[in-house]
GROMACS .gro file of C-alpha atoms in nm:
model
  309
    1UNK     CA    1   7.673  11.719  17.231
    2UNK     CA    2   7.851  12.033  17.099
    3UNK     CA    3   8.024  12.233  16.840
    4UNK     CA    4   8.374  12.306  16.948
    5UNK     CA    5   8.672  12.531  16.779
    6UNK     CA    6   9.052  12.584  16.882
    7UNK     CA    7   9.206  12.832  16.855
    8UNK     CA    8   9.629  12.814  16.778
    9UNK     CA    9   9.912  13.054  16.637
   10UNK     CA   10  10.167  12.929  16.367
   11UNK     CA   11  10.430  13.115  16.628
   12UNK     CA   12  10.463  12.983  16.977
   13UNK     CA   13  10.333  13.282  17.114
   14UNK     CA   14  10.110  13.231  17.410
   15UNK     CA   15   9.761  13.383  17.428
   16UNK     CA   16   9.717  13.701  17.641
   17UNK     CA   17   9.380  13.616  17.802
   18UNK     CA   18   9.373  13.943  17.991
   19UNK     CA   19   9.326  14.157  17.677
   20UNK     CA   20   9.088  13.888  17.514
   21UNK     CA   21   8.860  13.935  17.800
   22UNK     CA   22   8.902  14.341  17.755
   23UNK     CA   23   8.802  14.290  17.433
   24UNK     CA   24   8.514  14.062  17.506
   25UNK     CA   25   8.398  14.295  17.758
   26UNK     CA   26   8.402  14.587  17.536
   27UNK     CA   27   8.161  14.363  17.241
   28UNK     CA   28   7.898  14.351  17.536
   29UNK     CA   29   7.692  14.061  17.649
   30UNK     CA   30   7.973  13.883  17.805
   31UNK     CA   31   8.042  13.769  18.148
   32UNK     CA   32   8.320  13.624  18.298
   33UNK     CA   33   8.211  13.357  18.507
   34UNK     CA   34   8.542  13.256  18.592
   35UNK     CA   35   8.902  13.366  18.540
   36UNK     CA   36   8.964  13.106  18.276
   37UNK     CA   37   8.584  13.146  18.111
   38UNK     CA   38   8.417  13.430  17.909
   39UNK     CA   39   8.017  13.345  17.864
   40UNK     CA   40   7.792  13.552  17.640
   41UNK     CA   41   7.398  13.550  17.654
   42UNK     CA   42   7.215  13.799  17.470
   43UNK     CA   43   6.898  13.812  17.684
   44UNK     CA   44   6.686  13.940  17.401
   45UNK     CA   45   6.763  13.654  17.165
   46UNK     CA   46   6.813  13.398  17.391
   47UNK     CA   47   7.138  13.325  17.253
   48UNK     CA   48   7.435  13.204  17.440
   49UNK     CA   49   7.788  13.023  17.435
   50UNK     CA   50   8.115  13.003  17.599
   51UNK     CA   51   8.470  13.049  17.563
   52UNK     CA   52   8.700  12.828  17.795
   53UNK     CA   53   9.106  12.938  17.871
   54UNK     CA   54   9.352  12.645  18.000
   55UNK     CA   55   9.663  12.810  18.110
   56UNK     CA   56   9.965  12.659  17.942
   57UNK     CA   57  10.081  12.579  18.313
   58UNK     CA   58   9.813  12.319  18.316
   59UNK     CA   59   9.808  12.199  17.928
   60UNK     CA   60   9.898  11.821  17.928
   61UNK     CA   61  10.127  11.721  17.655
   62UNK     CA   62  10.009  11.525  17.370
   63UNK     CA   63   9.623  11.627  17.477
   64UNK     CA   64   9.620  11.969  17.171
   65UNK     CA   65   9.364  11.953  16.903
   66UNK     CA   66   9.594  12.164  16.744
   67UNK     CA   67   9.839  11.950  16.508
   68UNK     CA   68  10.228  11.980  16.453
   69UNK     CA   69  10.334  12.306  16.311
   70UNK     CA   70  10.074  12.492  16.451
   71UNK     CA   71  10.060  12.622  16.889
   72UNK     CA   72   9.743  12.516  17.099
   73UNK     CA   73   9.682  12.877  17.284
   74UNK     CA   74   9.441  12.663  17.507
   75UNK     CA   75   9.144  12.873  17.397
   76UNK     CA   76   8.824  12.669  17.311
   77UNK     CA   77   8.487  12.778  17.156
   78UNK     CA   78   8.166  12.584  17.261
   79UNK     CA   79   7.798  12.642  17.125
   80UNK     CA   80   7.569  12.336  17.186
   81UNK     CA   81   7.384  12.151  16.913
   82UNK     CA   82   6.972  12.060  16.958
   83UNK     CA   83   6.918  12.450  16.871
   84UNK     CA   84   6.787  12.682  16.652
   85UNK     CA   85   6.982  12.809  16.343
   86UNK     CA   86   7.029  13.179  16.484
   87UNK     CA   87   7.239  13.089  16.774
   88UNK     CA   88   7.506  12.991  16.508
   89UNK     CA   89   7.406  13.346  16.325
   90UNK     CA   90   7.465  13.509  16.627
   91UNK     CA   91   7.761  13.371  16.749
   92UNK     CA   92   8.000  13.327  16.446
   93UNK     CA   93   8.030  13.636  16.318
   94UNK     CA   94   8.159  13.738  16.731
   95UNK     CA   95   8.426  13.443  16.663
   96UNK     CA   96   8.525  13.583  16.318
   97UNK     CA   97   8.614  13.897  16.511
   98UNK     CA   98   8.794  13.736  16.762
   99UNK     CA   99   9.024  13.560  16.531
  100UNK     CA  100   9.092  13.868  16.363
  101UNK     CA  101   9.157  14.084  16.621
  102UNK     CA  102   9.400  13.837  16.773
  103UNK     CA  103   9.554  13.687  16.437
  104UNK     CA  104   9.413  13.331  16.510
  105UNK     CA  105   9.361  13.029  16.339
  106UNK     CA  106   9.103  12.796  16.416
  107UNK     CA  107   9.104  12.408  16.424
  108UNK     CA  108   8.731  12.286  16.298
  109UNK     CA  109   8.717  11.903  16.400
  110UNK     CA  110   8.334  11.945  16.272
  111UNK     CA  111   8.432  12.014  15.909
  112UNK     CA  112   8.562  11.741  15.698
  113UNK     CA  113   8.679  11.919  15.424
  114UNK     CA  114   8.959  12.068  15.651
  115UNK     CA  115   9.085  11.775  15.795
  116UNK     CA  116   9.196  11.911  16.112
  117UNK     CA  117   9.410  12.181  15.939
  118UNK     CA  118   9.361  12.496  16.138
  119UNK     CA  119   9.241  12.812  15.912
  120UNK     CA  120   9.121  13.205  15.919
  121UNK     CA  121   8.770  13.143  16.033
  122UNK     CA  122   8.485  13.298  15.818
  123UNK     CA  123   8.168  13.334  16.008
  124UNK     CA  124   7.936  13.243  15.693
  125UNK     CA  125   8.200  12.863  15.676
  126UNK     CA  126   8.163  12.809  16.010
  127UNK     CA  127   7.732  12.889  16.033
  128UNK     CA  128   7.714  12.592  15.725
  129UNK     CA  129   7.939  12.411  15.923
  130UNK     CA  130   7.757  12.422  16.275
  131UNK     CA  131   7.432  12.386  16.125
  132UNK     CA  132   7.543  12.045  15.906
  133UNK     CA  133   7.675  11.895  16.257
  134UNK     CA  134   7.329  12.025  16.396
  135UNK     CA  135   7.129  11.827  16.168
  136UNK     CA  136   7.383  11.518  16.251
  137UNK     CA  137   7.310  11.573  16.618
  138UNK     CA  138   6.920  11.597  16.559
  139UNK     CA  139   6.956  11.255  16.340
  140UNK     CA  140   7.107  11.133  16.621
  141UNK     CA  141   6.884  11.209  16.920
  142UNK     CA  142   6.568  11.117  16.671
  143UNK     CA  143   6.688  10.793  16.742
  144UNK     CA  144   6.572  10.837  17.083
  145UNK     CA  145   6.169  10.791  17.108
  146UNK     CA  146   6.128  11.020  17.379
  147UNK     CA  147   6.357  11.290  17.335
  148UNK     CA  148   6.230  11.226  16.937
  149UNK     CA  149   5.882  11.288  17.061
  150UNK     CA  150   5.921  11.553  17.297
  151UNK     CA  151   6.085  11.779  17.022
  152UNK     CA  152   5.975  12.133  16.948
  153UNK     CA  153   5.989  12.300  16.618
  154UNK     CA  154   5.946  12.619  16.408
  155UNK     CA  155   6.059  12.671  16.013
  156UNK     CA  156   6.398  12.863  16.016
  157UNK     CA  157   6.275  13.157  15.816
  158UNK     CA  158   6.015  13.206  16.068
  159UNK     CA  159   6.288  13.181  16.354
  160UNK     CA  160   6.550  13.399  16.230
  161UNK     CA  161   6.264  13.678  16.179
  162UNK     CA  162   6.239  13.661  16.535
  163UNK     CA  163   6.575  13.670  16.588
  164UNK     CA  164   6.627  13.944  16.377
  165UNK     CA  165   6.355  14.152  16.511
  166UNK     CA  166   6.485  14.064  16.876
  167UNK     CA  167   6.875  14.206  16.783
  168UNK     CA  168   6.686  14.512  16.653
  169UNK     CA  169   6.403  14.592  16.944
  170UNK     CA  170   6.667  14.725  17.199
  171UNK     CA  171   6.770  14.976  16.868
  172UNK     CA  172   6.375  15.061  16.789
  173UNK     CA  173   6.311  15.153  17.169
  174UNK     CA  174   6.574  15.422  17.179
  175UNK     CA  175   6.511  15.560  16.797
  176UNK     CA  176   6.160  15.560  16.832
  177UNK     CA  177   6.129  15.672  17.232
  178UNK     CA  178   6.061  16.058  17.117
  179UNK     CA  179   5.776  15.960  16.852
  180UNK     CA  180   5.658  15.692  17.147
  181UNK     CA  181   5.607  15.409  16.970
  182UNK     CA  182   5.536  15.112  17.134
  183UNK     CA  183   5.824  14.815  17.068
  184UNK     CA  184   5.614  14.499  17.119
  185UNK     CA  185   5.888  14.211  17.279
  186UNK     CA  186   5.770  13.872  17.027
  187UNK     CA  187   5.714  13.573  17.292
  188UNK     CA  188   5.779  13.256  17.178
  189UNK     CA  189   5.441  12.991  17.224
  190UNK     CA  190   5.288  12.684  17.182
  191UNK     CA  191   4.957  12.534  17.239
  192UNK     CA  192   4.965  12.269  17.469
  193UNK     CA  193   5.047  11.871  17.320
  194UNK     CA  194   5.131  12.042  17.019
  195UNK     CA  195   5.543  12.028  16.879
  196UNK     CA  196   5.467  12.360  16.686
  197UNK     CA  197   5.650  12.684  16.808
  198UNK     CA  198   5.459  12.984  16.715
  199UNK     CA  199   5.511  13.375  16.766
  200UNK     CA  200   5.319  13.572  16.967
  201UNK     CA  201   5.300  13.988  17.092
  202UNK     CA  202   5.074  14.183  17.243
  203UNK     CA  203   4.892  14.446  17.053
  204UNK     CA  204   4.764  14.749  17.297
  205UNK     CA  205   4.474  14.898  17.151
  206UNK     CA  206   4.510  15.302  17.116
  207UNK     CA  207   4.854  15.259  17.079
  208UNK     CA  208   5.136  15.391  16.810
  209UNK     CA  209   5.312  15.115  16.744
  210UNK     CA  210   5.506  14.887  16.526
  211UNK     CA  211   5.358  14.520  16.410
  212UNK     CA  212   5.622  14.226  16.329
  213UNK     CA  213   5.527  13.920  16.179
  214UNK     CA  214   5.386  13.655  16.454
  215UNK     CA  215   5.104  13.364  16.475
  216UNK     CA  216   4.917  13.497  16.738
  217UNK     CA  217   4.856  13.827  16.861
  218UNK     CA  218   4.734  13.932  17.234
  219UNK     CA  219   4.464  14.245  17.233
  220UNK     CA  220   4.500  14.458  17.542
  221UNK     CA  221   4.148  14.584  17.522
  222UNK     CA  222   4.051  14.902  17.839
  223UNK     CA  223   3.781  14.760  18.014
  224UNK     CA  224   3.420  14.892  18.036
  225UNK     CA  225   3.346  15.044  18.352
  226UNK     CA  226   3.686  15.158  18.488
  227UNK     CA  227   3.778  15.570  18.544
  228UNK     CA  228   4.163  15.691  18.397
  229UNK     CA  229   4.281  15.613  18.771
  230UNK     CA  230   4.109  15.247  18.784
  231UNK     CA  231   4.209  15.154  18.388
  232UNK     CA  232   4.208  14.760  18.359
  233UNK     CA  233   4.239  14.540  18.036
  234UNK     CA  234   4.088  14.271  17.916
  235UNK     CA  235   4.314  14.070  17.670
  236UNK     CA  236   4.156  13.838  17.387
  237UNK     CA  237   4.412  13.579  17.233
  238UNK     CA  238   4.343  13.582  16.797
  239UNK     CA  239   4.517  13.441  16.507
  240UNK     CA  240   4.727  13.695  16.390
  241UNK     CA  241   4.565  13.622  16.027
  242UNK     CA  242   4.253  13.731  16.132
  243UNK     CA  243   4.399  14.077  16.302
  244UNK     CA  244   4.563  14.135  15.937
  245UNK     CA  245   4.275  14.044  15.741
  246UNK     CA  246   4.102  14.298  15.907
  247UNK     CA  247   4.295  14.607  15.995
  248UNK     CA  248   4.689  14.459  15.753
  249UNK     CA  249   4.592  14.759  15.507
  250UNK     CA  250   4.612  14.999  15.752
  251UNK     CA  251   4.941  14.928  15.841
  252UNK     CA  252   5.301  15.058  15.648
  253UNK     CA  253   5.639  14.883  15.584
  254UNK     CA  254   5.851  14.929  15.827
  255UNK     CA  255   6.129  14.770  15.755
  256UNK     CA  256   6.249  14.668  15.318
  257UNK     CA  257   6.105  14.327  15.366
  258UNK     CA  258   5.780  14.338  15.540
  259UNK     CA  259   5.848  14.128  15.819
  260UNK     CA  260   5.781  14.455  16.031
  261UNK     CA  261   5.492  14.697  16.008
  262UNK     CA  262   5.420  14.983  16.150
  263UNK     CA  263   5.061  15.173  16.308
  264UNK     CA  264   5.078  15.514  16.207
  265UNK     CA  265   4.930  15.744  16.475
  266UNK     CA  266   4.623  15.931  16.297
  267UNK     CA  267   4.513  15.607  16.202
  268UNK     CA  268   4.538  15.455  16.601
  269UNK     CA  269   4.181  15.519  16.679
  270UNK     CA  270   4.061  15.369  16.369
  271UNK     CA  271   4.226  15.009  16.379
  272UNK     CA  272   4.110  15.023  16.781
  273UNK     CA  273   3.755  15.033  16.706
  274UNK     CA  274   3.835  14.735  16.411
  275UNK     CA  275   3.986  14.548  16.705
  276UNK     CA  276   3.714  14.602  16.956
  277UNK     CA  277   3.513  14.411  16.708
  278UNK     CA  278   3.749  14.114  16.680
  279UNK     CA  279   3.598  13.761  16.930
  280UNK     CA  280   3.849  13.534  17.108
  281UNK     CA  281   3.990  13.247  16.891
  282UNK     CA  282   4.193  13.116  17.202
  283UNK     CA  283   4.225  13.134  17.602
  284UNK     CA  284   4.514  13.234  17.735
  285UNK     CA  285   4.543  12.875  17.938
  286UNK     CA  286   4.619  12.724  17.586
  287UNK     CA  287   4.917  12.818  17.521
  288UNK     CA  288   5.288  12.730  17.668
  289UNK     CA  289   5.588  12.942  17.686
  290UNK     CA  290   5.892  12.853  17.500
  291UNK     CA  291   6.267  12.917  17.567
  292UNK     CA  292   6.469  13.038  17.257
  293UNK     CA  293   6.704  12.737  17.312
  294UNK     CA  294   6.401  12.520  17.359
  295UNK     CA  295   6.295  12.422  16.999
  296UNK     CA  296   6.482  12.358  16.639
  297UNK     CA  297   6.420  12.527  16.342
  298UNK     CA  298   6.469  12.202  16.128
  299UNK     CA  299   6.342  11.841  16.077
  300UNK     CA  300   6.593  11.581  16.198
  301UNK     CA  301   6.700  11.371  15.873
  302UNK     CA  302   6.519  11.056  15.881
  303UNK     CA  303   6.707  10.690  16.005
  304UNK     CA  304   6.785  10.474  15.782
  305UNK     CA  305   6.588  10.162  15.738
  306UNK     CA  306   6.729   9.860  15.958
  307UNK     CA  307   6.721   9.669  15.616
  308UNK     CA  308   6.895   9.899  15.418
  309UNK     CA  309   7.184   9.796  15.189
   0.00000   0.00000   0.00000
C-alpha cells in the first residue's frame, strides 16, 4: 500500500527527465537506480521514496491518471504508508520544489476533495493528505491480528523531535567541530515484547557535548584500572529521567524549544562525577534496535463493530 502523485502539464509538452534528474542530483540524497527512477534516502533520518519515469514511447493509451485537458508526463511519486509522520515531512516539501521548478501539476487520487483534478502541489496539503490515507492504511492492516499485534509505536511529537534533531546533526558536527562538541547520533529502541519505540544516545562522560531529548541514555563510563594507552569503558543503560533529575540543571538551551541541551565545558567534570554515581536501571541485552521505517507514530482508528448500524 502507497501514496502515489502524477505529475501532468496543461500543454502537451513532454517531460525532460534528463534535467529533472540534474536537478534531483543537485538537492542531494538521491540516486538513480535506474535510467527511468530517481530514489532518495536520507541515511540520517531514515527517510526514503521514489520517483518513477515511463517514457511516452511506452505509455499505453487510455492507462493516464491524468484526466482530459490535462498531459500525463509519465512521472509518478511513491512514498509507502505503515510509517511514521516525518517521512511525509520530509518528502513533500522536496515534491513542492519539484513542481515548481518544472511548472507541474499534480493529480492526488488520495484526496477527495480534489476529485482527480490535477493542482499546484503545497507541501503542508499534501503532508494532511498522506497522513489521513496513513491512518486509512493502519485501519486497514489493524484488521490483520498479526501484523495488528506485531505493530511498533512512538507519539508523533516524540518522533518528529528525532527527526528534527537527525536533519540537524550533520549541521551541528561541522558548526560545532572547532569548539569539539560531541554530536550524540539518537538510536531508535525498544525493550524486548514491548510495542513501545523509545529514544536512546550515548552520553560520554568528560565530554562537551550537546543533550537532546531521549528515553534512555547510555553512560560511557573509563574504566578503573586501564593507563591513557589501554582506556576501556564500561557503559550503564539509565532512564534518561533519572540522568536529568540529577545533573538537567546543569545543562543550557540549546536550541528555542528545549528539545536540545547543551553541556557547557567548565561544568564537564562536574556532571561526570554526578554520573559516576548513577546504578544501572537496564542491561544492554534488553533492548532492540529499531529502523526509522519500522514503527508508526499513531494509533490505527479502531474497526467498527460487526453489529454496527
Amino acid at each position: 500500500m502507497s501514496y502515489d502523485l502524477f505529475f501532468c502539464r496543461r500543454e502537451t509538452l513532454d517531460l525532460n527527465f534528463e534535467g529533472v534528474a540534474s536537478w534531483a542530483m543537485h538537492q542531494h540524497r538521491f540516486q538513480r537506480p535506474a535510467e527511468t527512477q530517481l530514489w532518495y534516502q536520507n541515511e540520517d533520518t531514515g527517510v526514503y521514496f521514489s520517483l518513477d519515469y515511463t517514457p511516452a514511447s511506452e505509455r499505453e493509451s487510455g492507462e493516464s491518471s491524468v484526466p482530459t485537458g490535462y498531459f500525463d508526463l509519465g512521472l509518478a511519486f511513491n512514498l509507502n504508508y505503515n510509517r511514521p509522520s516525518f517521512f511525509a515531512y520530509e518528502a513533500m516539501p522536496i515534491i513542492e520544489g519539484l513542481a515548481s521548478q518544472f511548472s507541474l501539476f499534480v493529480v492526488d487520487p488520495q484526496d477527495p476533495e480534489s476529485e482527480g483534478t490535477p493542482k499546484v502541489p503545497q507541501a503542508t496539503q499534501l503532508i494532511e493528505t498522506w497522513k489521513s490515507s496513513n491512518a486509512e492504511a493502519l485501519g486497514v492492516l489493524s484488521g490483520d491480528p498479526e501484523l495488528s499485534e506485531q505493530r511498533l509505536y512512538m507519539s508523533e511529537d516524540k518522533s518528529l523531535a528525532f527527526w528534527r534533531y537527525m536533519r540537524r546533526k550533520h549541521e551541528w558536527d561541522i558548526e560545532l567541530e572547532s569548539e569539539d562538541v560531541f554530536v550524540p547520533k539518537i538510536m531508535l529502541v525498544r525493550k524486548r515484547k514491548s510495542h513501545d519505540v523509545g529514544r536512546l544516545i550515548t552520553w560520554a562522560m568528560g565530554v562537551h557535548m550537546l543533550v537532546p531529548d531521549c528515553e534512555w541514555i547510555a553512560i560511557g563510563r573509563p574504566r578503573k584500572g586501564f593507563g591513557k594507552l589501554l582506556k576501556k569503558y564500561d557503559t550503564t543503560y539509565v532512564g534518561s529521567n533519572t540522568v536529568f533529575n540529577s545533573v538537567g540543571g546543569l545543562l543550557e538551551e540549546f536550541v528555542p524549544d528545549g528539545s536540545v541541551k547543551r553541556l557547557r565545558p567548565e561544568l564537564v567534570p562536574q556532571v561526570a562525577e554526578l554520573l559516576a554515581g548513577i546504578p544501572a536501571e537496564i542491561s544492554k541485552d534488553d533492548f532492540e534496535g529499531v529502523a526509522p521505517d519500522g514503527f508508526v507514530d499513531r494509533e490505527a482508528p479502531e474497526a467498527p463493530s460487526p453489529l454496527a448500524v
